[in-house]
Short mmCIF file of C-alpha atoms in Angstrom, two decimals:
data_model
loop_
_atom_site.label_atom_id
_atom_site.label_comp_id
_atom_site.label_asym_id
_atom_site.label_seq_id
_atom_site.Cartn_x
_atom_site.Cartn_y
_atom_site.Cartn_z
CA UNK A 6 33.88 10.38 -34.63
CA UNK A 7 34.17 10.24 -30.81
CA UNK A 8 31.13 12.51 -30.56
CA UNK A 9 29.11 10.18 -32.83
CA UNK A 10 30.05 7.13 -30.75
CA UNK A 11 29.11 8.98 -27.55
CA UNK A 12 25.77 10.01 -29.08
CA UNK A 13 25.00 6.42 -30.12
CA UNK A 14 25.80 5.16 -26.63
CA UNK A 15 23.67 7.91 -25.04
CA UNK A 16 20.69 7.18 -27.32
CA UNK A 17 21.04 3.44 -26.66
CA UNK A 18 21.04 4.09 -22.90
CA UNK A 19 17.97 6.35 -23.17
CA UNK A 20 16.18 3.74 -25.27
CA UNK A 21 16.99 1.05 -22.68
CA UNK A 22 15.83 3.34 -19.86
CA UNK A 23 12.51 3.98 -21.61
CA UNK A 24 12.06 0.27 -22.26
CA UNK A 25 12.71 -0.47 -18.58
CA UNK A 26 10.35 2.34 -17.53
CA UNK A 27 7.47 0.83 -19.48
CA UNK A 28 8.25 -2.88 -19.04
CA UNK A 29 5.19 -4.80 -17.83
CA UNK A 30 5.90 -8.30 -16.46
CA UNK A 31 3.94 -11.38 -17.38
CA UNK A 32 0.87 -12.04 -15.23
CA UNK A 33 1.83 -15.41 -13.76
CA UNK A 34 1.48 -17.12 -10.41
CA UNK A 35 5.28 -17.18 -10.16
CA UNK A 36 5.25 -13.39 -10.45
CA UNK A 37 2.57 -13.23 -7.76
CA UNK A 38 -0.27 -12.10 -10.02
CA UNK A 39 -3.76 -12.12 -8.53
CA UNK A 40 -6.92 -11.27 -10.45
CA UNK A 41 -8.46 -8.11 -8.99
CA UNK A 42 -11.70 -8.55 -7.08
CA UNK A 43 -14.39 -6.60 -5.29
CA UNK A 44 -14.50 -6.70 -1.49
CA UNK A 45 -17.19 -4.07 -0.80
CA UNK A 46 -19.48 -1.83 -2.82
CA UNK A 47 -16.68 0.73 -2.98
CA UNK A 48 -13.50 -1.24 -2.26
CA UNK A 49 -11.42 -3.51 -4.49
CA UNK A 50 -8.28 -5.59 -4.07
CA UNK A 51 -5.71 -4.79 -6.77
CA UNK A 52 -2.61 -6.12 -4.99
CA UNK A 53 -0.59 -9.25 -5.65
CA UNK A 54 0.00 -12.49 -3.77
CA UNK A 55 2.38 -10.91 -1.27
CA UNK A 56 1.55 -7.23 -0.92
CA UNK A 57 -1.80 -5.48 -0.60
CA UNK A 58 -3.00 -2.62 -2.77
CA UNK A 59 -6.55 -1.32 -2.36
CA UNK A 60 -8.69 0.75 -4.69
CA UNK A 61 -11.48 2.87 -3.22
CA UNK A 62 -14.20 4.48 -5.33
CA UNK A 63 -15.58 7.87 -4.35
CA UNK A 64 -18.05 10.32 -5.85
CA UNK A 65 -15.06 12.30 -7.13
CA UNK A 66 -12.67 9.70 -8.49
CA UNK A 67 -10.51 6.82 -7.31
CA UNK A 68 -8.06 6.49 -4.43
CA UNK A 69 -5.27 3.88 -4.49
CA UNK A 70 -3.50 2.72 -1.34
CA UNK A 71 0.03 1.46 -2.10
CA UNK A 72 1.43 0.63 -5.51
CA UNK A 73 3.36 -2.67 -5.18
CA UNK A 74 6.93 -3.45 -6.14
CA UNK A 75 8.28 -2.26 -9.46
CA UNK A 76 7.52 -3.50 -12.08
CA UNK A 77 4.61 -5.60 -10.75
CA UNK A 78 2.44 -2.63 -9.80
CA UNK A 79 2.28 -1.78 -13.48
CA UNK A 80 -0.50 -4.36 -13.61
CA UNK A 81 -2.68 -2.06 -11.53
CA UNK A 82 -4.04 0.22 -14.33
CA UNK A 83 -5.12 -2.77 -16.43
CA UNK A 84 -6.64 -4.41 -13.36
CA UNK A 85 -8.62 -1.23 -12.70
CA UNK A 86 -10.00 -1.53 -16.23
CA UNK A 87 -10.85 -5.21 -15.59
CA UNK A 88 -13.03 -4.01 -12.72
CA UNK A 89 -14.97 -1.76 -15.11
CA UNK A 90 -13.30 1.41 -13.81
CA UNK A 91 -11.02 3.95 -15.47
CA UNK A 92 -7.42 4.45 -14.26
CA UNK A 93 -7.63 8.01 -15.59
CA UNK A 94 -9.93 8.67 -12.61
CA UNK A 95 -7.11 7.96 -10.11
CA UNK A 96 -7.09 11.16 -8.07
CA UNK A 97 -4.89 10.15 -5.15
CA UNK A 98 -2.37 7.54 -4.07
CA UNK A 99 -1.74 7.08 -0.36
CA UNK A 100 1.52 5.28 0.38
CA UNK A 101 1.67 3.55 3.76
CA UNK A 102 5.47 3.53 3.92
CA UNK A 103 8.58 3.85 1.80
CA UNK A 104 9.59 0.22 1.32
CA UNK A 105 9.93 -0.61 -2.37
CA UNK A 106 7.17 -3.25 -2.31
CA UNK A 107 4.68 -0.51 -1.38
CA UNK A 108 6.00 2.50 -3.30
CA UNK A 109 7.95 0.97 -6.20
CA UNK A 110 5.31 1.47 -8.91
CA UNK A 111 3.95 4.81 -7.66
CA UNK A 112 6.04 6.99 -9.99
CA UNK A 113 4.94 4.89 -13.00
CA UNK A 114 1.25 5.28 -12.12
CA UNK A 115 1.72 8.95 -11.30
CA UNK A 116 3.51 9.59 -14.60
CA UNK A 117 0.73 7.86 -16.56
CA UNK A 118 -2.28 9.35 -14.79
CA UNK A 119 -1.14 12.42 -12.83
CA UNK A 120 -2.39 11.11 -9.48
CA UNK A 121 -1.50 13.17 -6.41
CA UNK A 122 0.61 11.31 -3.88
CA UNK A 123 0.41 11.40 -0.09
CA UNK A 124 3.13 9.96 2.13
CA UNK A 125 4.76 10.85 5.45
CA UNK A 126 8.00 12.84 5.48
CA UNK A 127 10.04 9.89 6.77
CA UNK A 128 8.25 7.70 4.24
CA UNK A 129 9.37 9.98 1.41
CA UNK A 130 12.99 9.81 2.58
CA UNK A 131 12.85 6.01 2.71
CA UNK A 132 11.25 5.86 -0.75
CA UNK A 133 14.11 7.95 -2.14
CA UNK A 134 16.69 5.73 -0.44
CA UNK A 135 15.02 2.56 -1.73
CA UNK A 136 14.87 4.04 -5.23
CA UNK A 137 18.62 4.74 -5.19
CA UNK A 138 19.29 1.09 -4.27
CA UNK A 139 16.88 -0.36 -6.86
CA UNK A 140 18.29 -1.92 -10.01
CA UNK A 141 17.46 -4.06 -13.03
CA UNK A 142 13.79 -4.62 -13.81
CA UNK A 143 12.95 -3.61 -10.24
CA UNK A 144 14.52 -0.18 -10.66
CA UNK A 145 12.19 2.72 -9.98
CA UNK A 146 12.22 6.48 -9.62
CA UNK A 147 10.90 8.08 -6.42
CA UNK A 148 7.42 9.54 -6.96
CA UNK A 149 6.64 13.25 -6.77
CA UNK A 150 5.28 14.02 -3.30
CA UNK A 151 2.22 16.28 -3.39
CA UNK A 152 1.23 16.14 0.28
CA UNK A 153 3.28 15.26 3.36
CA UNK A 154 0.96 13.52 5.82
CA UNK A 155 0.93 14.51 9.46
CA UNK A 156 -0.65 12.58 12.32
CA UNK A 157 -4.48 12.85 12.30
CA UNK A 158 -4.59 14.52 8.89
CA UNK A 159 -7.79 14.05 6.91
CA UNK A 160 -8.19 13.60 3.18
CA UNK A 161 -11.67 14.18 1.78
CA UNK A 162 -12.34 12.94 -1.74
CA UNK A 163 -15.95 13.33 -2.80
CA UNK A 164 -18.08 11.37 -0.35
CA UNK A 165 -15.10 9.66 1.33
CA UNK A 166 -13.09 10.79 4.36
CA UNK A 167 -9.74 9.18 5.10
CA UNK A 168 -8.10 9.80 8.46
CA UNK A 169 -4.33 9.28 8.48
CA UNK A 170 -2.31 8.29 11.51
CA UNK A 171 1.44 8.17 11.96
CA UNK A 172 2.16 4.71 13.37
CA UNK A 173 5.97 4.31 13.34
CA UNK A 174 7.68 1.04 14.14
CA UNK A 175 7.84 -1.08 11.01
CA UNK A 176 9.46 2.04 9.53
CA UNK A 177 10.00 5.53 10.95
CA UNK A 178 7.23 6.99 8.80
CA UNK A 179 4.55 4.31 8.61
CA UNK A 180 1.04 5.61 7.94
CA UNK A 181 -2.20 3.85 8.89
CA UNK A 182 -5.57 4.73 7.38
CA UNK A 183 -9.05 4.85 8.92
CA UNK A 184 -12.10 5.10 6.62
CA UNK A 185 -15.50 3.59 5.92
CA UNK A 186 -16.67 1.14 3.27
CA UNK A 187 -20.14 0.02 2.27
CA UNK A 188 -21.60 -3.45 1.95
CA UNK A 189 -24.97 -3.43 0.18
CA UNK A 190 -25.31 0.19 1.20
CA UNK A 191 -24.52 -0.42 4.88
CA UNK A 192 -21.46 1.40 6.24
CA UNK A 193 -18.63 -0.41 8.01
CA UNK A 194 -15.45 1.02 9.49
CA UNK A 195 -12.23 -0.20 7.88
CA UNK A 196 -8.61 0.21 8.91
CA UNK A 197 -5.29 -0.30 7.10
CA UNK A 198 -2.40 -0.88 9.48
CA UNK A 199 0.42 0.39 7.28
CA UNK A 200 3.27 -1.71 8.68
CA UNK A 201 2.92 -5.23 10.08
CA UNK A 202 6.42 -6.73 10.27
CA UNK A 203 9.18 -6.44 12.86
CA UNK A 204 11.95 -6.77 10.25
CA UNK A 205 13.81 -3.72 11.55
CA UNK A 206 16.62 -3.03 14.01
CA UNK A 207 16.88 -0.67 16.94
CA UNK A 208 15.34 -0.19 20.37
CA UNK A 209 13.70 3.09 19.37
CA UNK A 210 11.71 1.52 16.54
CA UNK A 211 10.78 -1.47 18.71
CA UNK A 212 9.38 0.87 21.37
CA UNK A 213 7.52 2.86 18.72
CA UNK A 214 6.08 -0.34 17.21
CA UNK A 215 4.61 -1.36 20.59
CA UNK A 216 3.27 2.16 21.16
CA UNK A 217 1.71 2.27 17.69
CA UNK A 218 -0.15 -1.01 18.22
CA UNK A 219 -1.53 0.37 21.49
CA UNK A 220 -2.53 3.57 19.69
CA UNK A 221 -4.29 1.67 16.90
CA UNK A 222 -6.16 -0.47 19.42
CA UNK A 223 -7.50 2.62 21.20
CA UNK A 224 -8.53 4.21 17.93
CA UNK A 225 -10.12 1.03 16.59
CA UNK A 226 -12.32 0.48 19.65
CA UNK A 227 -13.97 3.90 19.47
CA UNK A 228 -17.61 3.69 18.35
CA UNK A 229 -18.27 2.47 15.72
CA UNK A 230 -15.52 -0.11 16.18
CA UNK A 231 -13.34 -1.21 13.27
CA UNK A 232 -14.88 -4.23 11.56
CA UNK A 233 -12.74 -4.57 8.44
CA UNK A 234 -9.06 -5.51 8.55
CA UNK A 235 -7.17 -4.31 5.47
CA UNK A 236 -3.61 -5.21 6.38
CA UNK A 237 -0.76 -4.05 4.17
CA UNK A 238 0.06 -7.71 3.42
CA UNK A 239 -2.85 -10.00 2.49
CA UNK A 240 -1.86 -13.00 4.62
CA UNK A 241 -2.03 -10.83 7.75
CA UNK A 242 -5.76 -10.31 7.14
CA UNK A 243 -6.46 -13.72 5.57
CA UNK A 244 -7.67 -11.84 2.48
CA UNK A 245 -7.63 -14.81 0.10
CA UNK A 246 -8.94 -17.46 2.50
CA UNK A 247 -11.74 -15.10 3.57
CA UNK A 248 -12.61 -14.38 -0.06
CA UNK A 249 -13.06 -18.12 -0.67
CA UNK A 250 -15.66 -18.25 2.13
CA UNK A 251 -17.77 -15.39 0.77
CA UNK A 252 -21.40 -15.69 -0.26
CA UNK A 253 -24.28 -13.46 -1.28
CA UNK A 254 -25.56 -13.60 2.29
CA UNK A 255 -22.27 -12.95 4.08
CA UNK A 256 -19.35 -10.63 3.47
CA UNK A 257 -16.35 -12.52 4.92
CA UNK A 258 -14.29 -9.35 5.34
CA UNK A 259 -16.58 -7.97 8.09
CA UNK A 260 -15.17 -9.25 11.38
CA UNK A 261 -14.77 -6.96 14.38
CA UNK A 262 -13.25 -9.69 16.56
CA UNK A 263 -10.90 -10.63 13.74
CA UNK A 264 -9.39 -7.14 13.70
CA UNK A 265 -8.71 -7.23 17.43
CA UNK A 266 -7.15 -10.70 17.05
CA UNK A 267 -4.92 -9.26 14.33
CA UNK A 268 -3.80 -6.56 16.78
CA UNK A 269 -3.09 -9.31 19.32
CA UNK A 270 -0.66 -10.82 16.81
CA UNK A 271 1.03 -7.47 16.25
CA UNK A 272 1.18 -6.88 20.00
CA UNK A 273 2.92 -10.22 20.56
CA UNK A 274 5.34 -9.52 17.71
CA UNK A 275 6.13 -6.13 19.16
CA UNK A 276 6.71 -7.47 22.68
CA UNK A 277 9.07 -10.14 21.34
CA UNK A 278 11.02 -7.63 19.27
CA UNK A 279 11.26 -5.22 22.19
CA UNK A 280 12.77 -7.92 24.40
CA UNK A 281 15.27 -8.81 21.67
CA UNK A 282 16.37 -5.19 21.29
CA UNK A 283 16.56 -4.62 25.06
CA UNK A 284 18.81 -7.65 25.45
CA UNK A 285 21.36 -6.36 22.91
#
């Protein structure tokens, strides 16, 4: 009798776990849902109102950068289909850092489509820690790590080359990504700064944040200079306001000066945070 009761409880728990694992939230403004849209010939926005997620097409499949919070990133496969693409073609996911709003839905997508995942070592540790703290509908499992990214690593997928940089500060293992996109067949250099905020504690991270902004500025000014700001949070790159200004004649996401101005903001944030930590 006790065994039967235990079995019923176990099966009920497993059923609940499976239900949670496949729960897809309602696509509402309150939940932060944003219709996916095309930014370049080979780049799409599939993030939500608060956190960026980018989809890049290559001659050998799709690459996704960041996966959103669980369970909201579970919208991503359907949004890929809305764009006329196939989520089964997702070859790689690159995770900029291990905070739950960037990695929370990665295991779900990986489990569904078998995508290989790239993250830094410190990023993988943070993802595991965040997973252990997650609960309720936001609960998630840490994804399987296929490749640990090192500074200046390159990922080549078909006709696309992604250069990965370790840019610690926002977290110990933040990754930033340098690659090219095309607008009407013309190539432009894009950059994703993987961590924008100074919502961390400690002098070491503050110093690293300042150093990483300096590093990104040097990298971004090399010819051809970065023209496309793909921040890890949409408001930091004015993604939605820029989209509203777009036209057939002008792609609003091409703005070399705008990227440097974005770095100015990060530089000021870093300097302020450094002073705060030094005064402690």
